[in-house]
């Protein structure tokens, strides 16, 4: 953006005032931090970022955060100072105890555990350890290891994963979202911040948000949202668009900000089969309170009925039958109990972990293209065009074609939602469609 | 964005002037709207958005838009007022008759009809009704149903689909693009607005635009485009980048703005086989008039020759043969007449509806990656690696291997564009390529 | 963005001063250019863009760039002037010799050569010539042909591909990045500019950048980066985020800007098997110098160890075995030497050219989702679920099942990294995972 000459003049005039403020700020910088700065001026990015931060203004500098006890696992002697590279949530909690407590109670703090899941197994065995280092762990967090010489094991650091297990035992990394060394609230509230990890084939929240009205309005009115203000209450300090933070974390007139990101989630939309979260009524009430800053209650109630319908469809038509069919194949010895050694394992895995999440997240955050084309359409294709034919083939290979017959009888036939798969489409409808294409495109479509 | 203290002071000085303007604006607010506001202050987002809108400035408030006749299908008594939740294009047309007329004549108004197409059939049967509610209908529009108690059926509302059929019979939803309650022209002109629906595997216009020079320049010079001005004529009010609106809707020195979004489209690039639109010469002339704000005529003519070549390639090499081959299989009883019960149905469907559109839209909007990798590359893969082998297998299964021979003779052999599939690549070229890789990567590539 | 009344007043006051500057600028415009402008006012976009450019300020106008010698291949008489449509790097080098020299020595200048590669073969034969025109060539560049009548062959122009071969023999197109006619440094430095070509399934650098901390910070602090300043030194003129240009081209306190985009790349991450570039130590040192503006040396060294680990994993576990297995199949006559006539050819091609690049670029630019889900996860799926089963089937079809046995013995069995494929997952780990899901989702996962 071009700045005109006037701005420069005005900035000049203002400088006198700002200069005295600056002196005040600088006075607060500790003697130790000043010593740090005398060398680390050679990292101008870090220093400048910090100088533009609330930390600088409050006199919180290098030493205040990086100082360590000699007994700390990752303490090191650094030109006479005892410091640590990693500043953990435990360190931050000295000034921000409430935020640290909430984060500690959240799913985020446990994100490292996911690496004990199928995702982790896939990463470590099917992928390989170095892929886990540059992939999984950069979001989920590593278990940071300190080498015998006091340096950090590079298989585990650099890492700012949100569930990082730190040498002091604390979990998480505040700079996962509050990027060092500016620690900007404005930056942390932007959807891109969450989008570092919440994107892609298995949880495309960023893509869904960007498609949604919420994301569209954010792009249009970002400059009106006062995102740099300390107090940031929806419906008091901004009115035109929510970010991820608005709905999941930030304050409303009736509830405070929270760093427990699951505090307003009434559905678990990540699991193979979706179910309500614990205390879901309270969590739902909190979320509806956010909605009400901009939406009337018929809209909010209608939205949730549409969401609940979509989650029910996913569960009942696709997720539960797929799970039951696979369980049955394992029980009958058609496929092995082991994971990911049969094509059916992979198909089922992506059905719930990839396509099924896209359908549910698309519905939950009002991204119609994700709900349908990347979501239910892909779920249905996986179910009908991949899973069922693979089940048939596996049964035949195992010499149990009658098992497939039984599966079709139990899970498909007689179920109105799967009727088309057995009986085909209603010929009358198909005829109408052909006429529609004939009119629309002036061409025959079989 | 940080605001400096000076701005605050200046804003203070300005407030005296603005305050009197504000009084003038407030005077225009009707008695009824003031009563609405007395309760609806509890929805601060809505109120603030409206206060920043041209509607507020013109004294158009809650009651002016939401008032209803007792005889209206969705009228309800609301604390003594007769109002309706939905404000339809018919309502908006009272002040914006020209815009409503143009929208009514456009493809957008008929978008609900698509749900009578294969897309709709897939949605309702293969997906399921709740998927249609959160997916298809959120873009295409629902047929809004009023419950017996006067509330809106939540299977059909909340919904701002661009082809929504309203209780008053009018089609569309102005707030699909002009998001309530700010109704900002600037927001409606942004590419993200169109991107709510025009994105994804089957019509990635948003992605293509973002990749194109047009999208790149928009990101670079958005602040110079005067997008908030009532008058917004390309080449008069802005010069540096077009948005979707610029090319498809907004004014040039020689033509007015239109809400008929198909008014400048000379190709139908959505159909299985592309063909010219009605009155395509006039439509093409209108589009070229837009191009000419920034491009000389050799550039524009050259661009259209490249586009026409790409569309011809899609039609002649892939779309028509694929269609003819499938028609033949149906005629010969190799696959059923029913849709989506053979793998070939799905392959053909995605070939034209997904990959084929990506190729054509990529070419039409200058997104080379979409034209090739997401487009023609995927079309060719679908044709050669999926459709033809599936056709072969289906013929063999049906006991008609000679039919496949005939298909290859008719559609593939002797056609220079398919020669490689039968004869393989020119060995001389392949040899050259291996040498090239050898040089480039210092490694042998077979 | 709304502009308040005050701005308008201040702009008014400033106009007096700017007006005299404008006169000075206008004085520099040549007589010939003024004649051009007398007609070309009908292309207001081009004129306005140029009027906002440094070229205008320097008195470099239409004629200065577009003038030609009668002997030039693409010279044309245009109302008494001898001009050419294309302004080539050779033309630009008259004022910008250093930039032209660097560009000429870069990979960019050779980008047209890629059309001699497998990509080119695919484009021209599997796709078709018109697809190459709207796809490949729009990034890589065409060999511009001049028709007998002096106009440009529309199969080769419009085209601003970065490796375009111009009628004067020079290679490249400066406006590929410095979009005409504003030639803005700010625009050229934005990541979207590079993203015109560096995106998509086979080299998603744009997507990886946007996911990375670098991209997140760019979105947050773009307005603080002084991107419109002539001098743009990381750590001197901006501190908060790098763009693509920062790392690959722009200046640091210790090295100058370069238009040789490969000058800081120590790995070739595009090749089937990755290897070090020539003089990679020097190139690596240059890149680390950029990193050091914001990162301490333990961070930088740790990052590169993680990257090297990921590249090694890709090479050793997947790329080399996949290549060797395919070479063996060709040698043993199981598949033909010809390219892209066996499914295995396609699978191998996408393994390295698509999935394998995504894994490597994701790791190199800190996009964890691209490194894993779009990268190593897809590489592993291609290797285990597609390549190996296809190899087995091809061996069986060729009547050589023992060859597949030999392949498994040689490349899979006894290799710890592939152990799971033969022996399955460790049952103890699988049991732990089931318990984890049980706890996390309160549901049984087989």
Tab-separated table of C-alpha atoms in Angstrom, chain A residues 49-384:
chain	number	residue	atom	x	y	z
A	49	UNK	CA	8.885	-8.526	16.186
A	50	UNK	CA	9.347	-8.337	19.924
A	51	UNK	CA	9.663	-4.554	19.846
A	52	UNK	CA	6.212	-4.442	18.244
A	53	UNK	CA	4.714	-6.741	20.853
A	54	UNK	CA	2.761	-6.147	24.044
A	55	UNK	CA	5.635	-7.938	25.767
A	56	UNK	CA	8.020	-5.105	24.894
A	57	UNK	CA	5.527	-2.586	26.150
A	58	UNK	CA	5.265	-4.486	29.435
A	59	UNK	CA	9.007	-4.841	29.795
A	60	UNK	CA	8.942	-8.593	29.207
A	61	UNK	CA	12.064	-9.391	27.234
A	62	UNK	CA	14.364	-12.223	26.188
A	63	UNK	CA	15.569	-13.052	29.655
A	64	UNK	CA	12.178	-12.885	31.349
A	65	UNK	CA	10.886	-15.740	29.158
A	66	UNK	CA	14.022	-17.747	28.352
A	67	UNK	CA	15.617	-17.805	31.802
A	68	UNK	CA	15.873	-21.269	33.307
A	69	UNK	CA	16.815	-23.056	36.485
A	70	UNK	CA	20.061	-25.033	36.428
A	71	UNK	CA	17.966	-28.078	37.318
A	72	UNK	CA	15.722	-27.725	34.265
A	73	UNK	CA	16.141	-30.596	31.815
A	74	UNK	CA	16.891	-28.246	28.927
A	75	UNK	CA	18.800	-25.556	30.826
A	76	UNK	CA	22.052	-24.463	29.238
A	77	UNK	CA	24.765	-22.053	30.102
A	78	UNK	CA	24.786	-19.283	27.533
A	79	UNK	CA	27.539	-16.718	28.071
A	80	UNK	CA	27.012	-16.791	31.785
A	81	UNK	CA	23.228	-16.905	31.714
A	82	UNK	CA	21.191	-20.031	32.424
A	83	UNK	CA	18.567	-20.150	29.713
A	84	UNK	CA	16.423	-22.575	27.709
A	85	UNK	CA	15.491	-22.455	24.045
A	86	UNK	CA	11.945	-23.632	24.660
A	87	UNK	CA	9.514	-21.357	26.416
A	88	UNK	CA	6.751	-23.694	27.527
A	89	UNK	CA	3.155	-23.089	28.625
A	90	UNK	CA	4.440	-23.520	32.157
A	91	UNK	CA	6.731	-20.555	31.604
A	92	UNK	CA	3.957	-18.483	30.015
A	93	UNK	CA	1.579	-19.396	32.843
A	94	UNK	CA	3.590	-17.266	35.242
A	95	UNK	CA	1.883	-14.235	33.699
A	96	UNK	CA	-1.038	-15.950	31.948
A	97	UNK	CA	-2.270	-18.573	34.435
A	98	UNK	CA	-5.917	-18.621	33.318
A	99	UNK	CA	-5.067	-19.132	29.641
A	100	UNK	CA	-2.621	-21.905	30.506
A	101	UNK	CA	-5.202	-23.662	32.678
A	102	UNK	CA	-7.827	-23.599	29.922
A	103	UNK	CA	-5.380	-24.781	27.279
A	104	UNK	CA	-4.255	-27.598	29.569
A	105	UNK	CA	-7.858	-28.803	29.885
A	106	UNK	CA	-8.463	-28.726	26.134
A	107	UNK	CA	-8.178	-31.246	23.300
A	108	UNK	CA	-5.275	-29.172	22.031
A	109	UNK	CA	-3.085	-30.110	24.990
A	110	UNK	CA	-3.718	-33.780	24.229
A	111	UNK	CA	-2.991	-33.493	20.508
A	112	UNK	CA	0.251	-35.408	20.877
A	113	UNK	CA	-1.763	-38.434	21.881
A	114	UNK	CA	-3.182	-38.741	18.405
A	115	UNK	CA	0.159	-40.168	17.505
A	116	UNK	CA	-0.949	-43.241	19.413
A	117	UNK	CA	-3.868	-43.602	17.021
A	118	UNK	CA	-4.237	-45.130	13.565
A	119	UNK	CA	-2.910	-41.877	12.184
A	120	UNK	CA	0.214	-42.365	14.211
A	121	UNK	CA	0.580	-45.997	13.238
A	122	UNK	CA	0.242	-45.052	9.592
A	123	UNK	CA	2.752	-42.257	9.978
A	124	UNK	CA	5.395	-44.280	11.706
A	125	UNK	CA	5.155	-47.565	9.824
A	126	UNK	CA	3.567	-46.931	6.450
A	127	UNK	CA	5.228	-43.528	6.154
A	128	UNK	CA	8.357	-43.549	8.280
A	129	UNK	CA	9.895	-41.696	11.214
A	130	UNK	CA	11.208	-38.695	9.211
A	131	UNK	CA	7.735	-38.185	7.711
A	132	UNK	CA	6.295	-38.043	11.213
A	133	UNK	CA	8.877	-35.378	12.097
A	134	UNK	CA	8.020	-33.028	9.226
A	135	UNK	CA	4.342	-34.008	9.036
A	136	UNK	CA	2.242	-35.232	11.989
A	137	UNK	CA	4.360	-33.766	14.746
A	138	UNK	CA	4.452	-30.240	13.334
A	139	UNK	CA	0.759	-29.957	14.168
A	140	UNK	CA	0.240	-32.511	16.924
A	141	UNK	CA	3.462	-31.822	18.739
A	142	UNK	CA	6.506	-33.895	19.544
A	143	UNK	CA	7.810	-35.246	22.820
A	144	UNK	CA	10.834	-32.974	23.000
A	145	UNK	CA	14.018	-34.839	23.863
A	146	UNK	CA	17.095	-33.186	25.310
A	147	UNK	CA	20.410	-34.568	24.139
A	148	UNK	CA	23.124	-35.413	26.629
A	149	UNK	CA	24.962	-32.228	25.665
A	150	UNK	CA	21.881	-30.166	26.544
A	151	UNK	CA	20.891	-29.425	22.945
A	152	UNK	CA	17.494	-30.484	21.641
A	153	UNK	CA	17.068	-33.662	19.577
A	154	UNK	CA	16.290	-32.482	16.051
A	155	UNK	CA	13.848	-35.345	15.597
A	156	UNK	CA	11.713	-33.535	18.131
A	157	UNK	CA	12.583	-29.883	17.654
A	158	UNK	CA	12.112	-27.350	15.924
A	159	UNK	CA	8.478	-28.016	16.723
A	160	UNK	CA	5.553	-25.823	17.731
A	161	UNK	CA	2.846	-28.494	17.640
A	162	UNK	CA	-0.142	-27.593	19.767
A	163	UNK	CA	0.204	-30.735	21.897
A	164	UNK	CA	3.985	-30.686	22.263
A	165	UNK	CA	5.270	-32.360	25.405
A	166	UNK	CA	7.952	-30.060	26.771
A	167	UNK	CA	11.074	-30.947	28.746
A	168	UNK	CA	9.382	-29.507	31.860
A	169	UNK	CA	6.428	-31.883	31.382
A	170	UNK	CA	3.961	-29.197	30.374
A	171	UNK	CA	1.880	-29.812	27.265
A	172	UNK	CA	1.452	-27.507	24.328
A	173	UNK	CA	3.146	-24.610	22.647
A	174	UNK	CA	1.614	-21.161	23.003
A	175	UNK	CA	3.498	-20.030	19.911
A	176	UNK	CA	1.598	-22.630	17.880
A	177	UNK	CA	-0.996	-19.864	17.549
A	178	UNK	CA	0.596	-16.759	19.104
A	179	UNK	CA	3.537	-16.779	16.752
A	180	UNK	CA	6.793	-15.725	18.287
A	181	UNK	CA	8.133	-13.123	18.807
A	182	UNK	CA	5.282	-10.719	18.179
A	183	UNK	CA	2.663	-12.764	20.049
A	184	UNK	CA	-0.008	-10.752	18.305
A	185	UNK	CA	-3.617	-11.184	19.363
A	186	UNK	CA	-4.693	-9.977	15.941
A	187	UNK	CA	-2.651	-12.673	14.257
A	188	UNK	CA	-3.882	-15.386	16.610
A	189	UNK	CA	-7.495	-14.446	15.863
A	190	UNK	CA	-7.073	-14.787	12.113
A	191	UNK	CA	-8.435	-17.899	10.447
A	192	UNK	CA	-5.098	-18.608	8.772
A	193	UNK	CA	-3.628	-19.299	12.211
A	194	UNK	CA	-6.006	-22.199	12.818
A	195	UNK	CA	-5.528	-23.183	9.178
A	196	UNK	CA	-1.934	-24.223	9.797
A	197	UNK	CA	-3.351	-27.549	10.951
A	198	UNK	CA	-7.099	-27.557	10.367
A	199	UNK	CA	-7.066	-28.107	6.617
A	200	UNK	CA	-6.634	-30.828	4.078
A	201	UNK	CA	-8.368	-34.040	3.100
A	202	UNK	CA	-9.169	-35.193	6.619
A	203	UNK	CA	-10.317	-32.007	8.383
A	204	UNK	CA	-10.748	-29.147	5.930
A	205	UNK	CA	-12.080	-26.600	8.408
A	206	UNK	CA	-10.088	-23.819	6.776
A	207	UNK	CA	-11.458	-24.591	3.333
A	208	UNK	CA	-15.008	-24.921	4.663
A	209	UNK	CA	-14.736	-21.607	6.511
A	210	UNK	CA	-13.394	-19.839	3.449
A	211	UNK	CA	-16.313	-21.098	1.392
A	212	UNK	CA	-18.882	-20.130	4.009
A	213	UNK	CA	-20.652	-16.809	4.356
A	214	UNK	CA	-18.579	-16.289	7.495
A	215	UNK	CA	-15.341	-16.526	5.547
A	216	UNK	CA	-16.670	-14.384	2.702
A	217	UNK	CA	-17.633	-11.622	5.121
A	218	UNK	CA	-14.287	-11.881	6.880
A	219	UNK	CA	-12.475	-11.161	3.612
A	220	UNK	CA	-14.805	-8.249	2.909
A	221	UNK	CA	-14.796	-6.562	6.313
A	222	UNK	CA	-11.584	-7.658	7.996
A	223	UNK	CA	-10.451	-4.070	8.452
A	224	UNK	CA	-13.636	-3.241	10.379
A	225	UNK	CA	-13.244	-6.017	12.943
A	226	UNK	CA	-10.914	-4.274	15.413
A	227	UNK	CA	-8.918	-7.465	15.646
A	228	UNK	CA	-5.990	-5.734	17.334
A	229	UNK	CA	-7.995	-4.590	20.359
A	230	UNK	CA	-7.336	-6.321	23.685
A	231	UNK	CA	-11.054	-6.594	24.372
A	232	UNK	CA	-12.767	-8.376	21.483
A	233	UNK	CA	-16.357	-9.163	22.252
A	234	UNK	CA	-18.641	-10.293	19.398
A	235	UNK	CA	-21.489	-7.831	19.051
A	236	UNK	CA	-19.702	-5.191	21.094
A	237	UNK	CA	-16.345	-4.676	19.433
A	238	UNK	CA	-17.095	-6.099	15.995
A	239	UNK	CA	-20.208	-6.973	14.062
A	240	UNK	CA	-19.502	-7.993	10.526
A	241	UNK	CA	-17.896	-11.421	10.484
A	242	UNK	CA	-16.722	-14.155	12.807
A	243	UNK	CA	-13.354	-15.859	12.592
A	244	UNK	CA	-12.644	-19.364	13.946
A	245	UNK	CA	-11.749	-17.720	17.251
A	246	UNK	CA	-15.087	-15.906	17.481
A	247	UNK	CA	-17.149	-19.074	17.598
A	248	UNK	CA	-14.780	-21.405	19.395
A	249	UNK	CA	-12.853	-19.186	21.809
A	250	UNK	CA	-13.582	-15.477	22.009
A	251	UNK	CA	-15.904	-13.592	24.288
A	252	UNK	CA	-19.536	-12.596	23.844
A	253	UNK	CA	-21.420	-10.203	26.100
A	254	UNK	CA	-22.521	-13.257	28.116
A	255	UNK	CA	-19.479	-15.521	28.192
A	256	UNK	CA	-15.753	-15.001	28.571
A	257	UNK	CA	-12.958	-15.945	26.197
A	258	UNK	CA	-11.691	-19.484	26.632
A	259	UNK	CA	-8.583	-21.344	25.502
A	260	UNK	CA	-10.435	-24.638	25.802
A	261	UNK	CA	-11.263	-24.990	22.124
A	262	UNK	CA	-13.785	-27.793	22.616
A	263	UNK	CA	-15.864	-25.855	25.107
A	264	UNK	CA	-18.657	-25.071	22.640
A	265	UNK	CA	-18.714	-28.294	20.630
A	266	UNK	CA	-21.819	-30.432	21.106
A	267	UNK	CA	-21.003	-33.044	18.456
A	268	UNK	CA	-17.859	-35.073	17.989
A	269	UNK	CA	-17.550	-34.905	14.216
A	270	UNK	CA	-14.138	-36.559	14.041
A	271	UNK	CA	-15.003	-40.046	15.277
A	272	UNK	CA	-15.835	-42.948	12.957
A	273	UNK	CA	-19.430	-42.638	14.154
A	274	UNK	CA	-20.434	-39.221	15.461
A	275	UNK	CA	-21.809	-38.890	18.931
A	276	UNK	CA	-22.643	-36.143	21.373
A	277	UNK	CA	-19.866	-34.758	23.532
A	278	UNK	CA	-20.008	-34.807	27.318
A	279	UNK	CA	-22.210	-32.046	28.706
A	280	UNK	CA	-23.269	-31.308	25.179
A	281	UNK	CA	-26.345	-29.301	26.183
A	282	UNK	CA	-24.196	-26.744	27.991
A	283	UNK	CA	-21.693	-26.647	25.153
A	284	UNK	CA	-24.457	-26.173	22.623
A	285	UNK	CA	-25.944	-23.351	24.679
A	286	UNK	CA	-22.577	-21.611	24.661
A	287	UNK	CA	-22.291	-21.884	20.891
A	288	UNK	CA	-25.844	-20.673	20.327
A	289	UNK	CA	-25.028	-17.687	22.501
A	290	UNK	CA	-22.308	-16.797	19.975
A	291	UNK	CA	-24.661	-17.290	17.026
A	292	UNK	CA	-27.195	-14.966	18.600
A	293	UNK	CA	-24.932	-11.952	18.152
A	294	UNK	CA	-25.996	-11.980	14.510
A	295	UNK	CA	-28.748	-14.565	14.067
A	296	UNK	CA	-32.300	-14.806	15.362
A	297	UNK	CA	-33.365	-17.931	17.173
A	298	UNK	CA	-35.433	-19.445	14.282
A	299	UNK	CA	-32.311	-19.272	12.131
A	300	UNK	CA	-30.107	-20.850	14.796
A	301	UNK	CA	-32.608	-23.606	15.604
A	302	UNK	CA	-33.136	-24.285	11.912
A	303	UNK	CA	-29.412	-24.445	11.303
A	304	UNK	CA	-28.933	-27.012	14.047
A	305	UNK	CA	-31.814	-29.135	12.802
A	306	UNK	CA	-30.170	-29.199	9.389
A	307	UNK	CA	-26.828	-30.126	10.956
A	308	UNK	CA	-28.318	-32.837	13.147
A	309	UNK	CA	-30.064	-34.277	10.098
A	310	UNK	CA	-26.811	-34.415	8.167
A	311	UNK	CA	-24.920	-36.051	11.031
A	312	UNK	CA	-27.728	-38.581	11.432
A	313	UNK	CA	-27.605	-39.379	7.717
A	314	UNK	CA	-23.854	-39.905	7.874
A	315	UNK	CA	-24.111	-42.146	10.920
A	316	UNK	CA	-27.133	-44.237	10.008
A	317	UNK	CA	-26.816	-44.618	6.245
A	318	UNK	CA	-23.063	-44.924	5.906
A	319	UNK	CA	-20.882	-45.013	9.011
A	320	UNK	CA	-22.632	-47.624	11.137
A	321	UNK	CA	-23.334	-50.070	8.267
A	322	UNK	CA	-19.769	-49.701	6.975
A	323	UNK	CA	-18.376	-50.387	10.423
A	324	UNK	CA	-20.729	-53.332	11.023
A	325	UNK	CA	-19.985	-54.887	7.651
A	326	UNK	CA	-16.237	-54.666	8.229
A	327	UNK	CA	-16.580	-56.061	11.747
A	328	UNK	CA	-18.549	-58.968	10.321
A	329	UNK	CA	-15.900	-59.676	7.677
A	330	UNK	CA	-13.260	-59.777	10.404
A	331	UNK	CA	-15.419	-62.039	12.581
A	332	UNK	CA	-16.051	-64.381	9.647
A	333	UNK	CA	-12.375	-64.468	8.820
A	334	UNK	CA	-12.822	-62.938	5.381
A	335	UNK	CA	-10.362	-60.195	6.151
A	336	UNK	CA	-7.706	-60.249	8.826
A	337	UNK	CA	-8.007	-58.510	12.148
A	338	UNK	CA	-4.848	-56.589	11.332
A	339	UNK	CA	-5.204	-53.057	10.100
A	340	UNK	CA	-4.351	-51.720	6.668
A	341	UNK	CA	-3.462	-55.087	5.162
A	342	UNK	CA	-6.694	-55.331	3.183
A	343	UNK	CA	-8.000	-52.801	0.677
A	344	UNK	CA	-11.236	-52.761	2.697
A	345	UNK	CA	-9.300	-51.436	5.685
A	346	UNK	CA	-8.116	-48.467	3.634
A	347	UNK	CA	-11.501	-47.823	2.083
A	348	UNK	CA	-13.230	-47.881	5.460
A	349	UNK	CA	-10.534	-45.690	6.986
A	350	UNK	CA	-10.855	-42.946	4.384
A	351	UNK	CA	-14.646	-43.241	4.408
A	352	UNK	CA	-14.858	-42.047	7.992
A	353	UNK	CA	-11.541	-40.269	8.503
A	354	UNK	CA	-11.472	-38.327	5.261
A	355	UNK	CA	-14.736	-38.215	3.319
A	356	UNK	CA	-17.005	-38.590	6.334
A	357	UNK	CA	-15.338	-35.754	8.201
A	358	UNK	CA	-15.552	-33.519	5.182
A	359	UNK	CA	-19.296	-34.156	4.966
A	360	UNK	CA	-19.801	-33.430	8.645
A	361	UNK	CA	-17.512	-30.404	8.877
A	362	UNK	CA	-19.010	-28.998	5.686
A	363	UNK	CA	-22.467	-29.243	7.243
A	364	UNK	CA	-21.335	-27.890	10.620
A	365	UNK	CA	-19.676	-24.792	9.236
A	366	UNK	CA	-21.966	-24.046	6.285
A	367	UNK	CA	-19.716	-24.898	3.383
A	368	UNK	CA	-22.135	-26.483	0.899
A	369	UNK	CA	-19.508	-27.615	-1.577
A	370	UNK	CA	-17.596	-29.410	1.169
A	371	UNK	CA	-20.790	-30.879	2.629
A	372	UNK	CA	-21.762	-32.356	-0.729
A	373	UNK	CA	-19.050	-32.738	-3.382
A	374	UNK	CA	-16.079	-33.260	-1.077
A	375	UNK	CA	-18.338	-34.817	1.557
A	376	UNK	CA	-21.478	-36.876	1.106
A	377	UNK	CA	-20.853	-37.443	-2.599
A	378	UNK	CA	-17.454	-38.934	-1.800
A	379	UNK	CA	-18.823	-40.881	1.175
A	380	UNK	CA	-21.500	-42.406	-1.037
A	381	UNK	CA	-19.004	-43.212	-3.788
A	382	UNK	CA	-16.732	-44.873	-1.246
A	383	UNK	CA	-19.629	-46.876	0.177
A	384	UNK	CA	-21.332	-48.011	-3.023
